[in-house]
Amino acid sequence: STGVYGLYGIRLTGASPFAGSISNSGSISIKGNESFGVSLESEMTGALTNSGTIAVTGDNSVGIRSLANAKIDGGLTISGTLNVQGTNSSAVQLLGDVGSKLSIYSSLTTSGNNQTNQSAVAFLVGGNVAQGIYIGGAPSGTVSGSTADVTGD
């Protein structure tokens, strides 16, 4: 337990859908309970991309989450590192729908705190994903953080 609560790296809220895409290619580091690296709390018409690093330490926290009403009309691509530590904490929680594909090209890590070592589900999809889920590493010869297929296959 950190004693700090409710911190956000990127937070999307509002009554109307956000028209555009969101991309994190930098570093988000948060220490606080019930905190979120990226939190989508309303619908967006574009894609969400994380090619950076997200590190969250705190109980009941999530690296990337979307609430049930927060549909991502475009795709979701995770090619950067997610590391979340804390009791009941998760790397990814997608409760809203994804209107395109969900692609994961990197490691997702969760761990409990030092006393209980109890973490939640590392990766949770609770909504529909229109074009499926791809989980794999970047192709051989690809620059770190890139999703380009240098072999052409």
CSV table of C-alpha atoms in Angstrom, one decimal:
chain,number,residue,atom,x,y,z
A,1,SER,CA,0.0,0.0,0.0
A,2,THR,CA,1.4,3.4,-1.1
A,3,GLY,CA,-0.9,5.8,0.8
A,4,VAL,CA,-1.5,7.7,-2.4
A,5,TYR,CA,-4.7,7.1,-4.4
A,6,GLY,CA,-6.3,7.7,-7.8
A,7,LEU,CA,-3.4,8.7,-10.1
A,8,TYR,CA,-3.5,8.6,-14.0
A,9,GLY,CA,-0.9,8.8,-16.7
A,10,ILE,CA,-3.4,9.3,-19.5
A,11,ARG,CA,-7.2,9.6,-18.8
A,12,LEU,CA,-10.0,9.9,-21.3
A,13,THR,CA,-13.4,11.0,-20.0
A,14,GLY,CA,-16.4,12.8,-21.4
A,15,ALA,CA,-20.0,12.3,-22.5
A,16,SER,CA,-19.2,12.4,-26.3
A,17,PRO,CA,-16.9,10.0,-28.1
A,18,PHE,CA,-13.3,11.3,-28.5
A,19,ALA,CA,-12.6,11.8,-32.2
A,20,GLY,CA,-9.0,10.7,-32.7
A,21,SER,CA,-6.3,8.3,-31.7
A,22,ILE,CA,-4.2,8.1,-28.5
A,23,SER,CA,-0.5,7.0,-28.6
A,24,ASN,CA,2.0,6.6,-25.8
A,25,SER,CA,5.6,6.3,-27.0
A,26,GLY,CA,7.2,7.6,-23.8
A,27,SER,CA,7.4,6.5,-20.2
A,28,ILE,CA,4.6,6.5,-17.7
A,29,SER,CA,5.6,5.7,-14.1
A,30,ILE,CA,3.0,5.9,-11.3
A,31,LYS,CA,3.1,4.9,-7.6
A,32,GLY,CA,-0.4,5.0,-6.1
A,33,ASN,CA,-3.2,2.7,-5.1
A,34,GLU,CA,-6.2,2.5,-7.5
A,35,SER,CA,-4.1,4.2,-10.2
A,36,PHE,CA,-3.9,3.7,-13.9
A,37,GLY,CA,-1.3,4.1,-16.6
A,38,VAL,CA,-4.0,4.6,-19.3
A,39,SER,CA,-7.6,4.8,-18.4
A,40,LEU,CA,-10.3,5.0,-21.1
A,41,GLU,CA,-13.6,6.0,-19.5
A,42,SER,CA,-15.5,7.1,-22.6
A,43,GLU,CA,-15.6,5.9,-26.3
A,44,MET,CA,-13.0,6.9,-28.8
A,45,THR,CA,-13.2,6.8,-32.6
A,46,GLY,CA,-9.6,6.1,-33.3
A,47,ALA,CA,-6.9,3.6,-32.2
A,48,LEU,CA,-5.0,3.3,-28.9
A,49,THR,CA,-1.3,2.5,-29.2
A,50,ASN,CA,1.3,1.9,-26.5
A,51,SER,CA,4.8,1.6,-27.8
A,52,GLY,CA,6.3,3.1,-24.6
A,53,THR,CA,6.8,1.8,-21.1
A,54,ILE,CA,4.1,1.8,-18.5
A,55,ALA,CA,5.0,1.0,-14.9
A,56,VAL,CA,2.4,1.2,-12.1
A,57,THR,CA,2.9,0.3,-8.5
A,58,GLY,CA,-0.1,0.2,-6.2
A,59,ASP,CA,-2.9,-2.0,-5.0
A,60,ASN,CA,-6.0,-2.3,-7.2
A,61,SER,CA,-4.2,-0.6,-10.1
A,62,VAL,CA,-4.1,-1.3,-13.9
A,63,GLY,CA,-1.6,-0.5,-16.6
A,64,ILE,CA,-4.2,-0.1,-19.5
A,65,ARG,CA,-7.9,-0.2,-18.9
A,66,SER,CA,-11.1,0.6,-20.7
A,67,LEU,CA,-14.5,0.7,-18.9
A,68,ALA,CA,-17.5,-1.1,-20.3
A,69,ASN,CA,-18.8,2.1,-22.0
A,70,ALA,CA,-15.4,2.9,-23.4
A,71,LYS,CA,-15.4,1.3,-26.8
A,72,ILE,CA,-12.2,1.7,-28.8
A,73,ASP,CA,-13.5,2.0,-32.4
A,74,GLY,CA,-10.1,1.6,-33.9
A,75,GLY,CA,-7.6,-1.1,-32.9
A,76,LEU,CA,-5.5,-1.5,-29.8
A,77,THR,CA,-1.8,-2.2,-30.2
A,78,ILE,CA,0.6,-2.9,-27.3
A,79,SER,CA,4.2,-3.1,-28.3
A,80,GLY,CA,5.8,-1.4,-25.3
A,81,THR,CA,6.4,-2.9,-21.8
A,82,LEU,CA,3.7,-3.0,-19.1
A,83,ASN,CA,4.8,-3.8,-15.5
A,84,VAL,CA,2.2,-3.5,-12.8
A,85,GLN,CA,2.8,-4.4,-9.1
A,86,GLY,CA,0.3,-4.5,-6.3
A,87,THR,CA,-2.4,-6.6,-4.7
A,88,ASN,CA,-5.4,-7.2,-7.1
A,89,SER,CA,-3.6,-5.2,-9.9
A,90,SER,CA,-3.6,-6.1,-13.6
A,91,ALA,CA,-1.5,-5.2,-16.7
A,92,VAL,CA,-4.6,-4.9,-19.0
A,93,GLN,CA,-8.3,-4.8,-18.3
A,94,LEU,CA,-10.5,-4.3,-21.4
A,95,LEU,CA,-14.1,-4.2,-20.4
A,96,GLY,CA,-15.3,-2.2,-23.4
A,97,ASP,CA,-15.4,-3.4,-27.0
A,98,VAL,CA,-12.6,-3.0,-29.5
A,99,GLY,CA,-13.9,-2.2,-33.0
A,100,SER,CA,-10.9,-3.5,-34.9
A,101,LYS,CA,-8.1,-5.9,-33.8
A,102,LEU,CA,-6.2,-6.2,-30.6
A,103,SER,CA,-2.4,-6.8,-31.1
A,104,ILE,CA,0.2,-7.5,-28.4
A,105,TYR,CA,3.8,-7.6,-29.3
A,106,SER,CA,5.5,-7.3,-25.9
A,107,SER,CA,5.6,-8.6,-22.3
A,108,LEU,CA,2.9,-7.9,-19.8
A,109,THR,CA,4.0,-8.4,-16.2
A,110,THR,CA,2.0,-8.3,-12.9
A,111,SER,CA,3.0,-9.2,-9.4
A,112,GLY,CA,1.5,-8.9,-6.0
A,113,ASN,CA,3.0,-6.9,-3.2
A,114,ASN,CA,5.8,-8.2,-1.0
A,115,GLN,CA,3.5,-9.4,1.8
A,116,THR,CA,0.7,-11.2,0.0
A,117,ASN,CA,2.1,-11.7,-3.5
A,118,GLN,CA,-1.5,-11.6,-4.8
A,119,SER,CA,-2.0,-10.0,-8.2
A,120,ALA,CA,-5.2,-10.0,-10.3
A,121,VAL,CA,-5.5,-11.3,-13.9
A,122,ALA,CA,-2.6,-10.1,-16.0
A,123,PHE,CA,-4.7,-9.7,-19.2
A,124,LEU,CA,-8.5,-9.5,-19.2
A,125,VAL,CA,-10.8,-9.0,-22.2
A,126,GLY,CA,-14.4,-8.5,-21.1
A,127,GLY,CA,-15.8,-7.0,-24.3
A,128,ASN,CA,-16.0,-8.0,-28.0
A,129,VAL,CA,-13.0,-7.7,-30.3
A,130,ALA,CA,-14.3,-7.3,-33.8
A,131,GLN,CA,-11.2,-8.5,-35.7
A,132,GLY,CA,-9.6,-10.9,-33.2
A,133,ILE,CA,-6.7,-10.9,-30.9
A,134,TYR,CA,-3.0,-11.4,-32.0
A,135,ILE,CA,-0.4,-12.2,-29.3
A,136,GLY,CA,3.1,-12.6,-30.4
A,137,GLY,CA,6.6,-11.2,-30.4
A,138,ALA,CA,8.0,-8.7,-32.9
A,139,PRO,CA,9.3,-10.4,-36.0
A,140,SER,CA,13.0,-11.3,-36.0
A,141,GLY,CA,15.2,-8.3,-37.0
A,142,THR,CA,12.6,-5.7,-35.9
A,143,VAL,CA,13.7,-2.6,-34.0
A,144,SER,CA,12.5,-2.6,-30.4
A,145,GLY,CA,9.0,-1.1,-30.0
A,146,SER,CA,8.2,-1.5,-33.7
A,147,THR,CA,5.5,-3.7,-35.2
A,148,ALA,CA,6.9,-3.7,-38.7
A,149,ASP,CA,7.4,-7.1,-40.3
A,150,VAL,CA,10.9,-6.9,-41.9
A,151,THR,CA,10.6,-10.4,-43.4
A,152,GLY,CA,7.5,-9.6,-45.4
A,153,ASP,CA,5.6,-12.8,-44.3
